[in-house]
Amino acid sequence: YEITLELLRERKSEVESVAKMLLEKETIVHDDVHDLVGPRPFKGDPQYEEFVRRHRERKPDSEQNTEEPSESGMPEGSLA
């Protein structure tokens, strides 16, 4: 408990930045958090890192066609 409180105190500005973005957007993704607080201070799970890498490779295409559904009929990047 004390370690968590200390970490929150040390990272107060980052926590506030994330909170403000959540109030604005309601939902944020990995890249939003990365932009606000920077990269993780430790190596992530290899499968998650692969997911993030693939998402970033697709991002330029999906930004151009954000309103059009994919072949599955779901919006691009949808987890459904």
Short mmCIF file of N, CA, C and O in Angstrom, two decimals:
data_model
loop_
_atom_site.label_atom_id
_atom_site.label_comp_id
_atom_site.label_asym_id
_atom_site.label_seq_id
_atom_site.Cartn_x
_atom_site.Cartn_y
_atom_site.Cartn_z
N TYR A 1 0.83 -1.20 0.00
CA TYR A 1 0.00 0.00 0.00
C TYR A 1 0.87 1.26 0.00
O TYR A 1 0.63 2.17 -0.78
N GLU A 2 1.84 1.30 0.88
CA GLU A 2 2.73 2.47 0.97
C GLU A 2 3.54 2.66 -0.31
O GLU A 2 3.75 3.79 -0.75
N ILE A 3 3.99 1.56 -0.89
CA ILE A 3 4.76 1.64 -2.14
C ILE A 3 3.90 2.23 -3.25
O ILE A 3 4.35 3.08 -4.03
N THR A 4 2.64 1.81 -3.30
CA THR A 4 1.72 2.33 -4.32
C THR A 4 1.48 3.82 -4.12
O THR A 4 1.50 4.60 -5.09
N LEU A 5 1.26 4.24 -2.89
CA LEU A 5 1.06 5.67 -2.61
C LEU A 5 2.28 6.48 -3.02
O LEU A 5 2.14 7.55 -3.61
N GLU A 6 3.45 5.99 -2.71
CA GLU A 6 4.67 6.70 -3.06
C GLU A 6 4.82 6.81 -4.58
O GLU A 6 5.19 7.88 -5.11
N LEU A 7 4.53 5.74 -5.28
CA LEU A 7 4.60 5.76 -6.75
C LEU A 7 3.62 6.77 -7.32
O LEU A 7 3.95 7.54 -8.24
N LEU A 8 2.40 6.81 -6.79
CA LEU A 8 1.42 7.79 -7.26
C LEU A 8 1.87 9.22 -6.97
O LEU A 8 1.66 10.11 -7.80
N ARG A 9 2.49 9.42 -5.83
CA ARG A 9 3.01 10.77 -5.51
C ARG A 9 4.14 11.15 -6.46
O ARG A 9 4.20 12.29 -6.95
N GLU A 10 5.03 10.21 -6.74
CA GLU A 10 6.15 10.48 -7.65
C GLU A 10 5.67 10.77 -9.06
O GLU A 10 6.28 11.58 -9.77
N ARG A 11 4.62 10.11 -9.47
CA ARG A 11 4.12 10.22 -10.85
C ARG A 11 2.83 11.04 -10.95
O ARG A 11 2.04 10.87 -11.86
N LYS A 12 2.64 11.94 -10.01
CA LYS A 12 1.39 12.70 -9.93
C LYS A 12 1.04 13.40 -11.25
O LYS A 12 -0.10 13.36 -11.70
N SER A 13 2.02 14.04 -11.88
CA SER A 13 1.71 14.76 -13.12
C SER A 13 1.27 13.81 -14.23
O SER A 13 0.36 14.13 -15.00
N GLU A 14 1.90 12.63 -14.30
CA GLU A 14 1.51 11.66 -15.31
C GLU A 14 0.10 11.11 -15.04
O GLU A 14 -0.71 10.96 -15.94
N VAL A 15 -0.19 10.85 -13.76
CA VAL A 15 -1.53 10.37 -13.38
C VAL A 15 -2.58 11.41 -13.74
O VAL A 15 -3.64 11.08 -14.29
N GLU A 16 -2.28 12.67 -13.47
CA GLU A 16 -3.22 13.74 -13.81
C GLU A 16 -3.42 13.86 -15.32
O GLU A 16 -4.55 14.07 -15.79
N SER A 17 -2.35 13.69 -16.09
CA SER A 17 -2.46 13.74 -17.56
C SER A 17 -3.36 12.63 -18.08
O SER A 17 -4.21 12.85 -18.94
N VAL A 18 -3.18 11.42 -17.55
CA VAL A 18 -4.01 10.29 -17.97
C VAL A 18 -5.46 10.54 -17.56
O VAL A 18 -6.39 10.31 -18.34
N ALA A 19 -5.68 11.04 -16.35
CA ALA A 19 -7.04 11.32 -15.88
C ALA A 19 -7.73 12.36 -16.77
O ALA A 19 -8.91 12.19 -17.14
N LYS A 20 -7.01 13.41 -17.14
CA LYS A 20 -7.60 14.44 -18.01
C LYS A 20 -7.97 13.86 -19.37
O LYS A 20 -9.03 14.16 -19.91
N MET A 21 -7.07 13.03 -19.93
CA MET A 21 -7.39 12.44 -21.22
C MET A 21 -8.60 11.52 -21.12
O MET A 21 -9.45 11.49 -22.01
N LEU A 22 -8.70 10.77 -20.03
CA LEU A 22 -9.86 9.89 -19.83
C LEU A 22 -11.15 10.69 -19.73
O LEU A 22 -12.20 10.27 -20.24
N LEU A 23 -11.10 11.85 -19.11
CA LEU A 23 -12.28 12.70 -19.02
C LEU A 23 -12.68 13.22 -20.41
O LEU A 23 -13.87 13.35 -20.72
N GLU A 24 -11.68 13.50 -21.24
CA GLU A 24 -11.94 14.00 -22.60
C GLU A 24 -12.42 12.90 -23.53
O GLU A 24 -13.36 13.08 -24.28
N LYS A 25 -11.73 11.76 -23.52
CA LYS A 25 -11.97 10.73 -24.51
C LYS A 25 -12.77 9.54 -23.99
O LYS A 25 -13.28 8.76 -24.78
N GLU A 26 -12.84 9.35 -22.69
CA GLU A 26 -13.51 8.24 -22.02
C GLU A 26 -12.78 6.91 -22.18
O GLU A 26 -12.73 6.11 -21.28
N THR A 27 -12.23 6.66 -23.36
CA THR A 27 -11.47 5.44 -23.61
C THR A 27 -10.14 5.83 -24.24
O THR A 27 -10.11 6.61 -25.19
N ILE A 28 -9.05 5.28 -23.70
CA ILE A 28 -7.75 5.54 -24.28
C ILE A 28 -7.07 4.22 -24.59
O ILE A 28 -7.45 3.18 -24.06
N VAL A 29 -6.09 4.28 -25.48
CA VAL A 29 -5.40 3.07 -25.91
C VAL A 29 -3.91 3.18 -25.56
O VAL A 29 -3.44 4.21 -25.09
N HIS A 30 -3.20 2.11 -25.82
CA HIS A 30 -1.78 2.02 -25.51
C HIS A 30 -1.00 3.24 -26.00
O HIS A 30 -0.20 3.82 -25.27
N ASP A 31 -1.21 3.63 -27.24
CA ASP A 31 -0.45 4.75 -27.80
C ASP A 31 -0.74 6.06 -27.07
O ASP A 31 0.15 6.90 -26.93
N ASP A 32 -1.98 6.25 -26.60
CA ASP A 32 -2.30 7.44 -25.82
C ASP A 32 -1.47 7.48 -24.54
O ASP A 32 -0.89 8.51 -24.19
N VAL A 33 -1.42 6.36 -23.84
CA VAL A 33 -0.66 6.29 -22.59
C VAL A 33 0.82 6.47 -22.87
O VAL A 33 1.52 7.21 -22.17
N HIS A 34 1.30 5.84 -23.93
CA HIS A 34 2.72 5.98 -24.32
C HIS A 34 3.05 7.44 -24.59
O HIS A 34 4.10 7.94 -24.17
N ASP A 35 2.17 8.15 -25.30
CA ASP A 35 2.40 9.56 -25.61
C ASP A 35 2.42 10.42 -24.34
O ASP A 35 3.16 11.40 -24.26
N LEU A 36 1.60 10.06 -23.35
CA LEU A 36 1.52 10.85 -22.13
C LEU A 36 2.66 10.59 -21.15
O LEU A 36 3.20 11.51 -20.56
N VAL A 37 2.99 9.32 -20.94
CA VAL A 37 3.95 8.99 -19.88
C VAL A 37 5.22 8.33 -20.39
O VAL A 37 6.13 8.05 -19.60
N GLY A 38 5.29 8.03 -21.68
CA GLY A 38 6.48 7.43 -22.23
C GLY A 38 6.42 5.91 -22.23
O GLY A 38 5.41 5.31 -21.83
N PRO A 39 7.49 5.28 -22.66
CA PRO A 39 7.50 3.81 -22.75
C PRO A 39 7.53 3.17 -21.36
O PRO A 39 7.88 3.81 -20.37
N ARG A 40 7.15 1.90 -21.32
CA ARG A 40 7.20 1.15 -20.08
C ARG A 40 8.64 1.08 -19.57
O ARG A 40 9.57 0.98 -20.37
N PRO A 41 8.82 1.09 -18.25
CA PRO A 41 10.17 1.00 -17.72
C PRO A 41 10.70 -0.43 -17.67
O PRO A 41 11.78 -0.67 -17.15
N PHE A 42 9.96 -1.36 -18.21
CA PHE A 42 10.35 -2.77 -18.20
C PHE A 42 9.88 -3.42 -19.49
O PHE A 42 9.03 -2.87 -20.20
N LYS A 43 10.42 -4.56 -19.81
CA LYS A 43 10.04 -5.30 -21.02
C LYS A 43 8.63 -5.86 -20.85
O LYS A 43 8.31 -6.44 -19.81
N GLY A 44 7.79 -5.68 -21.86
CA GLY A 44 6.42 -6.15 -21.80
C GLY A 44 6.30 -7.60 -22.25
O GLY A 44 7.26 -8.23 -22.69
N ASP A 45 5.10 -8.12 -22.13
CA ASP A 45 4.79 -9.46 -22.59
C ASP A 45 5.02 -9.54 -24.10
O ASP A 45 4.57 -8.67 -24.85
N PRO A 46 5.73 -10.57 -24.59
CA PRO A 46 6.04 -10.65 -26.03
C PRO A 46 4.79 -10.64 -26.92
O PRO A 46 4.80 -10.02 -27.98
N GLN A 47 3.73 -11.31 -26.51
CA GLN A 47 2.52 -11.31 -27.33
C GLN A 47 1.88 -9.92 -27.39
O GLN A 47 1.41 -9.49 -28.44
N TYR A 48 1.90 -9.21 -26.28
CA TYR A 48 1.35 -7.86 -26.27
C TYR A 48 2.21 -6.92 -27.12
O TYR A 48 1.69 -6.10 -27.87
N GLU A 49 3.52 -7.06 -27.01
CA GLU A 49 4.42 -6.24 -27.81
C GLU A 49 4.18 -6.48 -29.31
O GLU A 49 4.20 -5.54 -30.11
N GLU A 50 3.93 -7.73 -29.69
CA GLU A 50 3.62 -8.06 -31.09
C GLU A 50 2.30 -7.42 -31.51
O GLU A 50 2.18 -6.88 -32.61
N PHE A 51 1.30 -7.47 -30.64
CA PHE A 51 0.01 -6.84 -30.92
C PHE A 51 0.19 -5.34 -31.16
O PHE A 51 -0.33 -4.78 -32.13
N VAL A 52 0.95 -4.67 -30.30
CA VAL A 52 1.18 -3.23 -30.43
C VAL A 52 1.92 -2.93 -31.73
O VAL A 52 1.58 -2.00 -32.46
N ARG A 53 2.94 -3.72 -32.04
CA ARG A 53 3.71 -3.52 -33.27
C ARG A 53 2.82 -3.63 -34.50
O ARG A 53 2.85 -2.78 -35.38
N ARG A 54 1.98 -4.66 -34.54
CA ARG A 54 1.08 -4.84 -35.69
C ARG A 54 0.06 -3.71 -35.78
O ARG A 54 -0.28 -3.25 -36.86
N HIS A 55 -0.44 -3.28 -34.64
CA HIS A 55 -1.41 -2.19 -34.62
C HIS A 55 -0.79 -0.91 -35.19
O HIS A 55 -1.41 -0.20 -35.97
N ARG A 56 0.46 -0.64 -34.81
CA ARG A 56 1.13 0.55 -35.33
C ARG A 56 1.39 0.46 -36.81
O ARG A 56 1.33 1.45 -37.52
N GLU A 57 1.66 -0.74 -37.32
CA GLU A 57 1.89 -0.91 -38.76
C GLU A 57 0.60 -0.66 -39.54
O GLU A 57 0.64 -0.14 -40.65
N ARG A 58 -0.54 -1.02 -38.99
CA ARG A 58 -1.84 -0.82 -39.66
C ARG A 58 -2.38 0.57 -39.48
O ARG A 58 -3.24 1.01 -40.23
N LYS A 59 -1.91 1.31 -38.50
CA LYS A 59 -2.50 2.58 -38.12
C LYS A 59 -2.64 3.58 -39.27
O LYS A 59 -3.70 4.15 -39.43
N PRO A 60 -1.63 3.80 -40.12
CA PRO A 60 -1.81 4.78 -41.20
C PRO A 60 -2.98 4.44 -42.12
O PRO A 60 -3.72 5.31 -42.54
N ASP A 61 -3.21 3.17 -42.42
CA ASP A 61 -4.33 2.78 -43.27
C ASP A 61 -5.65 3.02 -42.57
O ASP A 61 -6.59 3.54 -43.15
N SER A 62 -5.75 2.66 -41.30
CA SER A 62 -7.02 2.79 -40.59
C SER A 62 -7.36 4.25 -40.31
O SER A 62 -8.52 4.60 -40.21
N GLU A 63 -6.36 5.14 -40.19
CA GLU A 63 -6.63 6.55 -39.97
C GLU A 63 -7.27 7.18 -41.19
O GLU A 63 -8.09 8.08 -41.09
N GLN A 64 -6.96 6.69 -42.39
CA GLN A 64 -7.52 7.25 -43.61
C GLN A 64 -8.97 6.83 -43.78
O GLN A 64 -9.77 7.57 -44.32
N ASN A 65 -9.34 5.65 -43.36
CA ASN A 65 -10.69 5.13 -43.56
C ASN A 65 -11.36 4.81 -42.23
O ASN A 65 -11.85 3.73 -42.01
N THR A 66 -11.45 5.78 -41.32
CA THR A 66 -11.98 5.51 -39.99
C THR A 66 -13.48 5.25 -40.00
O THR A 66 -13.99 4.62 -39.09
N GLU A 67 -14.20 5.68 -41.01
CA GLU A 67 -15.65 5.51 -41.03
C GLU A 67 -16.10 4.23 -41.73
O GLU A 67 -17.21 3.79 -41.57
N GLU A 68 -15.24 3.63 -42.54
CA GLU A 68 -15.64 2.46 -43.31
C GLU A 68 -15.39 1.18 -42.54
O GLU A 68 -14.34 0.99 -41.96
N PRO A 69 -16.37 0.25 -42.53
CA PRO A 69 -16.15 -1.03 -41.85
C PRO A 69 -15.19 -1.90 -42.64
O PRO A 69 -14.99 -1.73 -43.84
N SER A 70 -14.57 -2.86 -41.95
CA SER A 70 -13.68 -3.79 -42.61
C SER A 70 -14.50 -4.86 -43.31
O SER A 70 -15.73 -4.83 -43.31
N GLU A 71 -13.82 -5.85 -43.90
CA GLU A 71 -14.51 -6.94 -44.60
C GLU A 71 -15.48 -7.68 -43.69
O GLU A 71 -16.48 -8.20 -44.13
N SER A 72 -15.17 -7.74 -42.39
CA SER A 72 -16.03 -8.45 -41.44
C SER A 72 -17.29 -7.66 -41.12
O SER A 72 -18.18 -8.17 -40.47
N GLY A 73 -17.36 -6.39 -41.57
CA GLY A 73 -18.51 -5.56 -41.26
C GLY A 73 -18.32 -4.78 -39.97
O GLY A 73 -19.15 -3.96 -39.61
N MET A 74 -17.21 -5.00 -39.29
CA MET A 74 -16.92 -4.29 -38.05
C MET A 74 -15.92 -3.19 -38.35
O MET A 74 -15.14 -3.30 -39.28
N PRO A 75 -15.93 -2.12 -37.56
CA PRO A 75 -14.93 -1.06 -37.77
C PRO A 75 -13.52 -1.62 -37.64
O PRO A 75 -13.29 -2.56 -36.87
N GLU A 76 -12.58 -1.07 -38.40
CA GLU A 76 -11.19 -1.51 -38.37
C GLU A 76 -10.65 -1.44 -36.96
O GLU A 76 -10.87 -0.48 -36.24
N GLY A 77 -9.96 -2.49 -36.52
CA GLY A 77 -9.39 -2.52 -35.18
C GLY A 77 -10.35 -2.99 -34.12
O GLY A 77 -10.02 -3.06 -32.96
N SER A 78 -11.58 -3.33 -34.50
CA SER A 78 -12.57 -3.79 -33.54
C SER A 78 -12.18 -5.16 -33.01
O SER A 78 -11.67 -6.00 -33.72
N LEU A 79 -12.43 -5.39 -31.73
CA LEU A 79 -12.13 -6.66 -31.11
C LEU A 79 -13.30 -7.62 -31.15
O LEU A 79 -13.18 -8.75 -30.69
N ALA A 80 -14.43 -7.21 -31.65
CA ALA A 80 -15.61 -8.07 -31.68
C ALA A 80 -15.48 -9.18 -32.69
O ALA A 80 -14.73 -9.20 -33.58
#
